[in-house]
mmCIF file of C-alpha atoms in Angstrom:
data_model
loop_
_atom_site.group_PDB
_atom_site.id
_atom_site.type_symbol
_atom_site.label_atom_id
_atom_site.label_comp_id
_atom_site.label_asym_id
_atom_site.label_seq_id
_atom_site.Cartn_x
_atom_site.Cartn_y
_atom_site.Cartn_z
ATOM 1 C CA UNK L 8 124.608 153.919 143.230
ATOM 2 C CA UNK L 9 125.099 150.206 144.253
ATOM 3 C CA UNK L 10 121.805 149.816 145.203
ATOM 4 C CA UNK L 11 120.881 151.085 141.552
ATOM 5 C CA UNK L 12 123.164 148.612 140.000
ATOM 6 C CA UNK L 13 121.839 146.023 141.642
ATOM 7 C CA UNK L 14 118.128 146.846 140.825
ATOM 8 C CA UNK L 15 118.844 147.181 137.404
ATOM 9 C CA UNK L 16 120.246 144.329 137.480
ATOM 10 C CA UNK L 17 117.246 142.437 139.530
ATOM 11 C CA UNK L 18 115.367 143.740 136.771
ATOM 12 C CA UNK L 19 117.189 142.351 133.939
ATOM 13 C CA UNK L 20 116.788 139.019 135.598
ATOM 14 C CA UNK L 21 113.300 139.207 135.892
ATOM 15 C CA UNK L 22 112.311 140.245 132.923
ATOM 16 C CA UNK L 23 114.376 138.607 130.809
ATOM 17 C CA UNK L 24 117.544 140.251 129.678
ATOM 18 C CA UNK L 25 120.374 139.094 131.554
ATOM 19 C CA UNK L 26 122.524 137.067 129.011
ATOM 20 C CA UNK L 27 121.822 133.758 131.072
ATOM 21 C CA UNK L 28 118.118 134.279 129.928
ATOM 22 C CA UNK L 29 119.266 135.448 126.247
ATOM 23 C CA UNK L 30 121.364 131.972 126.177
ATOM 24 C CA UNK L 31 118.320 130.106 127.242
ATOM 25 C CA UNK L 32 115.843 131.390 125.050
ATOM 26 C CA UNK L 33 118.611 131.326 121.699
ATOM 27 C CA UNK L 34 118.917 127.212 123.167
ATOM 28 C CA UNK L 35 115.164 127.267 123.364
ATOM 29 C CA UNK L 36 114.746 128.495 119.612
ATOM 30 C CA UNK L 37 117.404 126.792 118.618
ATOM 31 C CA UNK L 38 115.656 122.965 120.104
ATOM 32 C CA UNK L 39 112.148 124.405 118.260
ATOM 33 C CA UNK L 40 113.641 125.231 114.912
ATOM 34 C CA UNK L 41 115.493 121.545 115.175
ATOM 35 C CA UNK L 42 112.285 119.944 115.822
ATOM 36 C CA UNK L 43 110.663 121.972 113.278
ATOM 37 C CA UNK L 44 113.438 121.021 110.559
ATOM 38 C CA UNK L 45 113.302 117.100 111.846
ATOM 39 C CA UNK L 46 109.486 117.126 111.418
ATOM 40 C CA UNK L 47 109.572 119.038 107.715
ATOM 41 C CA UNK L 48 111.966 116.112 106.534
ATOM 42 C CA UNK L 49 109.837 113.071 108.131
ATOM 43 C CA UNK L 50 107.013 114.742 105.968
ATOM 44 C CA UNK L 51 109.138 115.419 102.446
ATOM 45 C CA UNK L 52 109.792 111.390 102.761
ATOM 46 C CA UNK L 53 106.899 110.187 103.807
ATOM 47 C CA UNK L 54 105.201 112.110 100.668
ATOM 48 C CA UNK L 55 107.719 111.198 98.572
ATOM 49 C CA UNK L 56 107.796 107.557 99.374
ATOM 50 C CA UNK L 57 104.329 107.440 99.026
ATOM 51 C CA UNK L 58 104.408 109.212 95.628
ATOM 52 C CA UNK L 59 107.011 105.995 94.947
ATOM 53 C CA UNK L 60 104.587 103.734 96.073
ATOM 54 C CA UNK L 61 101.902 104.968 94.413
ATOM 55 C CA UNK L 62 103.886 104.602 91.002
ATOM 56 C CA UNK L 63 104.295 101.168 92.056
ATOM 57 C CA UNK L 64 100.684 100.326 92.218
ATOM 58 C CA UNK L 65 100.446 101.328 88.801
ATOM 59 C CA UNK L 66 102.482 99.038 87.549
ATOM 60 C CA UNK L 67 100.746 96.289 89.297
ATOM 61 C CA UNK L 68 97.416 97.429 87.881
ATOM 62 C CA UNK L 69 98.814 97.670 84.543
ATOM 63 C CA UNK L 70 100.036 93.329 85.218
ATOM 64 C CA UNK L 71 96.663 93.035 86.092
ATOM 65 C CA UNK L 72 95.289 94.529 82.995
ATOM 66 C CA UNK L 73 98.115 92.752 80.659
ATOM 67 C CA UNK L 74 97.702 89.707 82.233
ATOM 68 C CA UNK L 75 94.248 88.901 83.332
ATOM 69 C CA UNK L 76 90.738 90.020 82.456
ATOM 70 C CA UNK L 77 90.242 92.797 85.487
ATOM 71 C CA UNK L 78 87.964 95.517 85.151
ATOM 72 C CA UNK L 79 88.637 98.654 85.919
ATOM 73 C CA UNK L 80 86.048 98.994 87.785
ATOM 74 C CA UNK L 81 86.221 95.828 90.145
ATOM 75 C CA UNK L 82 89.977 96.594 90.497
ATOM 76 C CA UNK L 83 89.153 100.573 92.076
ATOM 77 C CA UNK L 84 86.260 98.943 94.554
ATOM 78 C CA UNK L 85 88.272 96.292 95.845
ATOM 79 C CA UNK L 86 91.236 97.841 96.049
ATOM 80 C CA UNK L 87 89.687 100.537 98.463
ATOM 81 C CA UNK L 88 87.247 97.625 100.199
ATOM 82 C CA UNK L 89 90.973 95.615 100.900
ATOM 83 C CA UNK L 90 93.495 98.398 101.715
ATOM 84 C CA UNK L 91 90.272 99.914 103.928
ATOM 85 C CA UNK L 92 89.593 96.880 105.864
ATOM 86 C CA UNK L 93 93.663 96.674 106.413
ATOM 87 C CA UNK L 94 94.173 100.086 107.651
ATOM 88 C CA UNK L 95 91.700 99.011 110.357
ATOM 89 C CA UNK L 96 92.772 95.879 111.462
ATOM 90 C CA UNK L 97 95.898 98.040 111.727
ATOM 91 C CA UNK L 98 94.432 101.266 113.456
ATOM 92 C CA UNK L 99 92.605 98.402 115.911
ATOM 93 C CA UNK L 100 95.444 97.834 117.504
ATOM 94 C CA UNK L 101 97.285 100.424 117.599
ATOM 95 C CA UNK L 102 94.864 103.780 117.047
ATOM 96 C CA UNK L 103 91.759 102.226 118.214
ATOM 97 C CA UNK L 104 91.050 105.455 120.832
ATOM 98 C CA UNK L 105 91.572 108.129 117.958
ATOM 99 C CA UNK L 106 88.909 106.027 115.631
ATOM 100 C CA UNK L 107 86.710 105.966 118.518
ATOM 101 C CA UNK L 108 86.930 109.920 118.722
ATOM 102 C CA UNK L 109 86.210 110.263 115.194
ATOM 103 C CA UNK L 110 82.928 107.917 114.999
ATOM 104 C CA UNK L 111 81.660 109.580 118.130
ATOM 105 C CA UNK L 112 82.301 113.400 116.483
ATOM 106 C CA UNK L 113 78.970 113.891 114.560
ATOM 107 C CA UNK L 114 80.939 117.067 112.806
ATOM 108 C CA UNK L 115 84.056 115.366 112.066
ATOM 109 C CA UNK L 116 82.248 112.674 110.951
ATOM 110 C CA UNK L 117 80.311 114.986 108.245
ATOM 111 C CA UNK L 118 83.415 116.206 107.136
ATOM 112 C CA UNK L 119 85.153 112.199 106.789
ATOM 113 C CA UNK L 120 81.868 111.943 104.358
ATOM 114 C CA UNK L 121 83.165 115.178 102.341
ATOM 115 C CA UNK L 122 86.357 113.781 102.173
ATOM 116 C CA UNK L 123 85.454 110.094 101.433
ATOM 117 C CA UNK L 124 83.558 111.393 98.351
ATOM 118 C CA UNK L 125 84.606 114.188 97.107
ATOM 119 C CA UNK L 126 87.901 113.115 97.790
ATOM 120 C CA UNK L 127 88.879 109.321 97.641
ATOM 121 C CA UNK L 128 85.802 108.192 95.387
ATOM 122 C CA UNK L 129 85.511 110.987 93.392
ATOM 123 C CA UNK L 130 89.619 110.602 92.620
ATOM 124 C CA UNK L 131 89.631 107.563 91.962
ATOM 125 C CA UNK L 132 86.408 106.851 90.017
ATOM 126 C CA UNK L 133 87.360 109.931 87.527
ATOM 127 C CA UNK L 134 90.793 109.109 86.918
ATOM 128 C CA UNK L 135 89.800 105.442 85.942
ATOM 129 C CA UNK L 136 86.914 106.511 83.939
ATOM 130 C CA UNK L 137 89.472 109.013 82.502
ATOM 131 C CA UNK L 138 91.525 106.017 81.264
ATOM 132 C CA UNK L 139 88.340 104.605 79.864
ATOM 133 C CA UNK L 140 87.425 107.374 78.078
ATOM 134 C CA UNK L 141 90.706 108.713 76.354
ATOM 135 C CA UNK L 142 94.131 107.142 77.944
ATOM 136 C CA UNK L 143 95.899 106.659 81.130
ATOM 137 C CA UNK L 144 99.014 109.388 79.444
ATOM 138 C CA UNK L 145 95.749 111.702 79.510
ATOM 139 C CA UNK L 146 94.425 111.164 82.642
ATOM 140 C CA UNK L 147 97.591 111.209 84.518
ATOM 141 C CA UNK L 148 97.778 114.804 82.627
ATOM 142 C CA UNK L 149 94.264 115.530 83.748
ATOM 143 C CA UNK L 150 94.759 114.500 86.715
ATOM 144 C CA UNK L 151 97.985 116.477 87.636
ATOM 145 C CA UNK L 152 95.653 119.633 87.213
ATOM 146 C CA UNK L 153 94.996 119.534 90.930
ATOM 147 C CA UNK L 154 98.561 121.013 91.758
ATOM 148 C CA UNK L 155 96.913 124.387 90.272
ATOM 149 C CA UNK L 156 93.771 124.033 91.945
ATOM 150 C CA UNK L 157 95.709 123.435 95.462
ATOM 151 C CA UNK L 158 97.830 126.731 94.141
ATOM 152 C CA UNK L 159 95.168 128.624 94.124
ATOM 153 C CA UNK L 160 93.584 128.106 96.948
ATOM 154 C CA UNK L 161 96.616 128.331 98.884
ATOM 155 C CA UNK L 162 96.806 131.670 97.126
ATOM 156 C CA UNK L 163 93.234 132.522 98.394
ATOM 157 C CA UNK L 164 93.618 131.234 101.548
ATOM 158 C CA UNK L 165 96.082 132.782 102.694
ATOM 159 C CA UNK L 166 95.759 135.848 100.778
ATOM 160 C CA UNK L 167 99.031 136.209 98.868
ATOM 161 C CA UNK L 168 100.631 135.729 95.506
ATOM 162 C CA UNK L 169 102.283 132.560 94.316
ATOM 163 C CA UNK L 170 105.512 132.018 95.227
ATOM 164 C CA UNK L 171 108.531 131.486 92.579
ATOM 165 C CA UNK L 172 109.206 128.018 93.718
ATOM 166 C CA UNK L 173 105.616 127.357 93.549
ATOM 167 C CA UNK L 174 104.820 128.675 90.109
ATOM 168 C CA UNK L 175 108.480 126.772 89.005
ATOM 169 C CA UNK L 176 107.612 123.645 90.529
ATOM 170 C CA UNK L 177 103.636 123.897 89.236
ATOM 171 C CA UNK L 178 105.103 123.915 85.384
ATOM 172 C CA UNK L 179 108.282 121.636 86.156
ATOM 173 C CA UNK L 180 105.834 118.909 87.483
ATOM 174 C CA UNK L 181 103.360 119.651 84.596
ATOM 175 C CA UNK L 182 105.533 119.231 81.987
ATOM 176 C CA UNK L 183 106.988 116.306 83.378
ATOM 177 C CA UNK L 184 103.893 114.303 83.648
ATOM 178 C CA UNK L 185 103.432 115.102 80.332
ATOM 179 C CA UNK L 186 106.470 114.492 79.022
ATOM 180 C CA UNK L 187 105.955 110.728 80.723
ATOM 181 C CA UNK L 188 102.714 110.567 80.212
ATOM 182 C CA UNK L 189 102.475 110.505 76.125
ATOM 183 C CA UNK L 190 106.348 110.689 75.108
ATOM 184 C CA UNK L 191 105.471 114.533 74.058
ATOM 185 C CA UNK L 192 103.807 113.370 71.330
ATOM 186 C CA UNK L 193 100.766 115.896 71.179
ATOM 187 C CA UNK L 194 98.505 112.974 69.293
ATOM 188 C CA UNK L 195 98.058 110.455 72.006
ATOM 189 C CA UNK L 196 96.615 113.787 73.923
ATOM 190 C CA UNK L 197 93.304 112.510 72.786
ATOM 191 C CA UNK L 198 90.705 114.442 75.183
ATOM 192 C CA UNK L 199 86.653 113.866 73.716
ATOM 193 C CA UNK L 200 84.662 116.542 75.709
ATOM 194 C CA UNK L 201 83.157 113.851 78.407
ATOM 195 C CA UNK L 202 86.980 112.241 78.834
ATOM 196 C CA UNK L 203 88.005 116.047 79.772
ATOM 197 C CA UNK L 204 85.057 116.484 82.107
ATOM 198 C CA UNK L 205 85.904 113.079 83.795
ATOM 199 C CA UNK L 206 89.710 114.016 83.940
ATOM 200 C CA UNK L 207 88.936 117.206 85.653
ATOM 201 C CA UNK L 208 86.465 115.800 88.244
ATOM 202 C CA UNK L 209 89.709 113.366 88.732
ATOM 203 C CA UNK L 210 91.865 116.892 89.667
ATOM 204 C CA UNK L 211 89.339 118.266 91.809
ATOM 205 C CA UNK L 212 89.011 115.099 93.883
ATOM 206 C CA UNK L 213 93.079 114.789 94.260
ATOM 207 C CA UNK L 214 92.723 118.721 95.121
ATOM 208 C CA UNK L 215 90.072 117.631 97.743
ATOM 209 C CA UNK L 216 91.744 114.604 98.954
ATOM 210 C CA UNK L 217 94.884 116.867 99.717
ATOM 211 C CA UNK L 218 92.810 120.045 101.682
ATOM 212 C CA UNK L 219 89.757 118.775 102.986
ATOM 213 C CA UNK L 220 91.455 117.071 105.843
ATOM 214 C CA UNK L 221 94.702 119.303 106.281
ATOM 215 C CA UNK L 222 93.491 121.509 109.215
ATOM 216 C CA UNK L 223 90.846 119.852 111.597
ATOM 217 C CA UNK L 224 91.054 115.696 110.655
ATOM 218 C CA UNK L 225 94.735 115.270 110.174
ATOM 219 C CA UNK L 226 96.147 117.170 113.400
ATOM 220 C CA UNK L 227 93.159 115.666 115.367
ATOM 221 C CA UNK L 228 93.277 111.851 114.729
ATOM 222 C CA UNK L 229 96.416 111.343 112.473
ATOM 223 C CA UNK L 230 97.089 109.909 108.717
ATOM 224 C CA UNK L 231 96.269 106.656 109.180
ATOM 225 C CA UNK L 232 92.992 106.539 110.720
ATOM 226 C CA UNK L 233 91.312 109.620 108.740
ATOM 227 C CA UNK L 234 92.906 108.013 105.633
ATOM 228 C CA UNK L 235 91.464 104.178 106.771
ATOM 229 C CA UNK L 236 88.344 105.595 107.592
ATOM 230 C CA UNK L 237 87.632 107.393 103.816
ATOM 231 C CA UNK L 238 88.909 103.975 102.447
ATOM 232 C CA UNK L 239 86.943 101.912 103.857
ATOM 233 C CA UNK L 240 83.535 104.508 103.596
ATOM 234 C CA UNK L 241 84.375 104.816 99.872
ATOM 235 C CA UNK L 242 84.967 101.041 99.560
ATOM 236 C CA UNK L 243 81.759 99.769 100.942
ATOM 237 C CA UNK L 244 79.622 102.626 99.156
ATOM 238 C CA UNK L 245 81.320 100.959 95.568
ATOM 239 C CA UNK L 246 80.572 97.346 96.499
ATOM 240 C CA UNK L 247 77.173 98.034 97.004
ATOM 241 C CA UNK L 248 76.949 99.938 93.398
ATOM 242 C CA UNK L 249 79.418 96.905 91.884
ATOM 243 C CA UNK L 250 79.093 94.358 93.212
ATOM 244 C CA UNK L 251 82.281 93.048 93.036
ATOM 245 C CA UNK L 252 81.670 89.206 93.732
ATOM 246 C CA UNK L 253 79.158 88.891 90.344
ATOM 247 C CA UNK L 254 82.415 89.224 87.786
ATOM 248 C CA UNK L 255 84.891 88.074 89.788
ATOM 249 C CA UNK L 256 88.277 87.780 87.485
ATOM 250 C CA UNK L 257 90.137 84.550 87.069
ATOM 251 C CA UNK L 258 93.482 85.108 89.019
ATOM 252 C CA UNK L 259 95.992 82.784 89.709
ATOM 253 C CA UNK L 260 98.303 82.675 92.379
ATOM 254 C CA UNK L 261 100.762 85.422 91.170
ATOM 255 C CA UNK L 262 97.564 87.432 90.057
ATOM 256 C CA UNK L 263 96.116 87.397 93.425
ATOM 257 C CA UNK L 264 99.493 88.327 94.788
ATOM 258 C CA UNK L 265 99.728 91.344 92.360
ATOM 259 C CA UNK L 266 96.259 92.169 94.187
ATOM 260 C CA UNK L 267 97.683 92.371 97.591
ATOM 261 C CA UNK L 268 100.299 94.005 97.000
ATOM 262 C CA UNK L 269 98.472 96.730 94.767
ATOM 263 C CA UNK L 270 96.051 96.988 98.064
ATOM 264 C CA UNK L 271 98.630 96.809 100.685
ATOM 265 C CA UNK L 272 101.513 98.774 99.490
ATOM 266 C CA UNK L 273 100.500 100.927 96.435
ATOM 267 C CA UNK L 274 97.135 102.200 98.824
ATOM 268 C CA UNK L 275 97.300 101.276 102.376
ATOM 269 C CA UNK L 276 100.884 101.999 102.738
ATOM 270 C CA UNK L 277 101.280 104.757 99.685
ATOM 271 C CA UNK L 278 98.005 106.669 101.343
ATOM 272 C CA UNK L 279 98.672 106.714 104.476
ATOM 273 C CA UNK L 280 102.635 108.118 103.822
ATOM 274 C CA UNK L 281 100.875 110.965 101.565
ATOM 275 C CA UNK L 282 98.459 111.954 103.998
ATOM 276 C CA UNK L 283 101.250 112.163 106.831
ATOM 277 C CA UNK L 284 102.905 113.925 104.366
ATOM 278 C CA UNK L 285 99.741 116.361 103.597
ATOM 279 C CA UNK L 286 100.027 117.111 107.738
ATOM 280 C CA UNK L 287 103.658 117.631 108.312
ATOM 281 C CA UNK L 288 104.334 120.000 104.830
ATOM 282 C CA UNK L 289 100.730 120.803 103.415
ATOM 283 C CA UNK L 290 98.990 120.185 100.421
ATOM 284 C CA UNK L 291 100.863 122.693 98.355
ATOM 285 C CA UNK L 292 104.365 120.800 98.824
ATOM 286 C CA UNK L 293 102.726 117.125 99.361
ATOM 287 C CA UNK L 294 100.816 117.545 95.994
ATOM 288 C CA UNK L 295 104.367 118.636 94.222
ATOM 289 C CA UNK L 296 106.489 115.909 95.702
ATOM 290 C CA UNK L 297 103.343 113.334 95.049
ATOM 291 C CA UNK L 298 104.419 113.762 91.465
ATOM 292 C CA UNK L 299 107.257 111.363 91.116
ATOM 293 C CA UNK L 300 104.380 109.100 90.771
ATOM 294 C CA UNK L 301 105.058 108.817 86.934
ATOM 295 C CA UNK L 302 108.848 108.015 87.530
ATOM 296 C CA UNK L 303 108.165 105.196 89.690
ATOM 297 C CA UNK L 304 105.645 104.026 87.141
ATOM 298 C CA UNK L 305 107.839 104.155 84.486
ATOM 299 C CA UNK L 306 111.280 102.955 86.601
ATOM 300 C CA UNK L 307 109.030 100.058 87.904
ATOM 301 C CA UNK L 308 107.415 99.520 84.459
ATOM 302 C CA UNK L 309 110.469 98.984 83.115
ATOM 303 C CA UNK L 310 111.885 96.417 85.974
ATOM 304 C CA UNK L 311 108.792 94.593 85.784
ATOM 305 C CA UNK L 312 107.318 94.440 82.973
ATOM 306 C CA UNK L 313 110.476 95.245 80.259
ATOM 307 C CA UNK L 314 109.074 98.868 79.245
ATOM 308 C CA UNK L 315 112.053 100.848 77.233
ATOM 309 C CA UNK L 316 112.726 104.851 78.203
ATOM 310 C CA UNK L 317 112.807 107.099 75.578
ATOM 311 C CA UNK L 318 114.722 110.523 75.381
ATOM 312 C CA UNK L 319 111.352 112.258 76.681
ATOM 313 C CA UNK L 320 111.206 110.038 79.468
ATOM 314 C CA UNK L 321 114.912 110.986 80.616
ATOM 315 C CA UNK L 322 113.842 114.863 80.339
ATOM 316 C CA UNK L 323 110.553 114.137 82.098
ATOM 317 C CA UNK L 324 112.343 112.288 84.999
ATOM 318 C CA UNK L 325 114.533 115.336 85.143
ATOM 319 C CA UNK L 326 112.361 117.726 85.089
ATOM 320 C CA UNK L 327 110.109 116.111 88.146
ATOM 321 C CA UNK L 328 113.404 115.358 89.804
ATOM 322 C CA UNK L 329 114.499 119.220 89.901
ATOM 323 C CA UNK L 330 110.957 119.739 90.703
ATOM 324 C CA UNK L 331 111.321 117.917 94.076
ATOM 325 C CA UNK L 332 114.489 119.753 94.650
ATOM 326 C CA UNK L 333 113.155 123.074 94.453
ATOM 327 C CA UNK L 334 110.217 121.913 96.624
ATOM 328 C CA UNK L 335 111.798 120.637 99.347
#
């Protein structure tokens, strides 16, 4: 009988199910789920502070615009030609082996082309042309579309139904754009046929911009380099269609400073949090969180540039606000 007990208990040992094992595999689970937790949270901020940052940028585009005689269309090239060339002075020196993986991947470098224009370009060509066409409350509308495209695919892709939250947080964020956008006031929803085309194209490139890279690009080289990379691709392909340096705009010091900044923290900096942010969470959360843009437009806005809120604006902040709670 002794010699029983003490196979049995051999056995337990080795395979597992002596409580020294059962303490070291709850500690194991236990340092997974923490790392698991610590990485969700890194990627909730970094989206969210790049959904800030983005808002930002709009407000510098809009002193631009106020202030100076800057086309739209020199503004979107050079602002991807600048923020591309400093994500790679940046990924140079610190990133330079990962780059080096990507140009020499012939497959992954087919895909940075998907991404670069059906993503990046294709974005931000159709939301400007958007504002063009009908107005920048209707574009940002338009353009806020993508969080059902994403939905669905998600839906597809993984072969389920939408979640509560996810439905919830689709119409909280809708409505809240909305509600910023054009002050609820149905009339400024001015949407010719080509203006809703154009607005559309704008949501399937943010759609794009958030999935194409999400399972091979991101995990493989990182935020900053696949995001860089698309820049700078989708930058030089506009300067040779622009041409940039035959209507250059008249900017002054604090012009040319409103410039930088646009380039360096409302798209270097505010693209390459989103995309970590894309990695770390996925598209469906990023792209849910990415819509405080309009509240740091409108918070910023008002700092800057003396813009009054309006009782819609207070029920669109909430409404985005609750949004991001029931997200994260």
């Amino acid at each position: 009988m002794e010699n029983e007990s003490i196979g049995v208990e051999d056995a337990r040992h080795r395979y597992g199910f002596d409580a020294a094992s059962r303490r070291h595999r709850r500690a194991s689970r236990e340092r997974s789920n923490a790392v698991h937790d610590r990485r969700a949270l890194g990627g909730v901020l970094a989206t969210l502070f790049g959904g800030l940052f983005w808002g930002f940028s709009g407000t510098c585009a809009d002193f631009l615009f106020e202030n100076y005689a800057v086309d739209t269309l020199w503004l979107m090239c050079m602002r991807q030609l600048v923020s591309g060339l400093l994500f790679l002075a940046i990924i140079l020196m610190h990133d330079r082996e990962r780059l080096v993986a990507l140009l020499t991947n012939r497959r992954h470098m087919l895909l940075m082309v998907v991404f670069s224009a059906s993503g990046v370009l294709l974005n931000q060509l159709g939301y400007l042309m958007a504002i063009r066409i009908t107005n920048a409350g209707t574009a940002t509308v338009l353009q806020c579309l993508q969080l059902v495209i994403i939905m669905v695919y998600a839906c597809i892709t993984s072969r389920r139904a939408p979640r509560k939250r996810e439905l919830m947080g689709v119409v909280l964020a809708l409505v809240g754009t909305y509600l910023l956008a054009t002050g609820g006031d149905p009339s400024t929803m001015a949407i010719p046929p080509e203006g809703l085309a154009i607005g559309l194209l704008a949501a399937v490139g943010a759609a794009c911009m958030s999935i194409i890279p999400t399972r091979t690009l991101l995990p493989a080289y990182g935020a900053s380099v696949v995001t860089g990379t698309g820049m700078l691709m989708s930058g030089i392909v506009t300067t040779a269609f622009i041409q940039p340096w035959a209507h250059m705009p008249a900017l002054d010091t604090m012009g040319w400073g409103a410039f930088f900044v646009l380039a360096a923290v409302g798209s270097c900096l505010a693209y390459s949090l989103y995309m970590h942010g894309v990695k770390e969470i996925g598209s469906m959360r990023a792209s849910l969180i990415g819509t405080v843009e309009p509240v740091s437009a409108a918070v910023t806005s008002a700092l800057v540039l003396g813009t009054v809120f309006t009782g819609t604006d207070v029920v669109g902040f909430a409404c985005i606000i609750l949004m991001v709670f029931l997200t994260v």
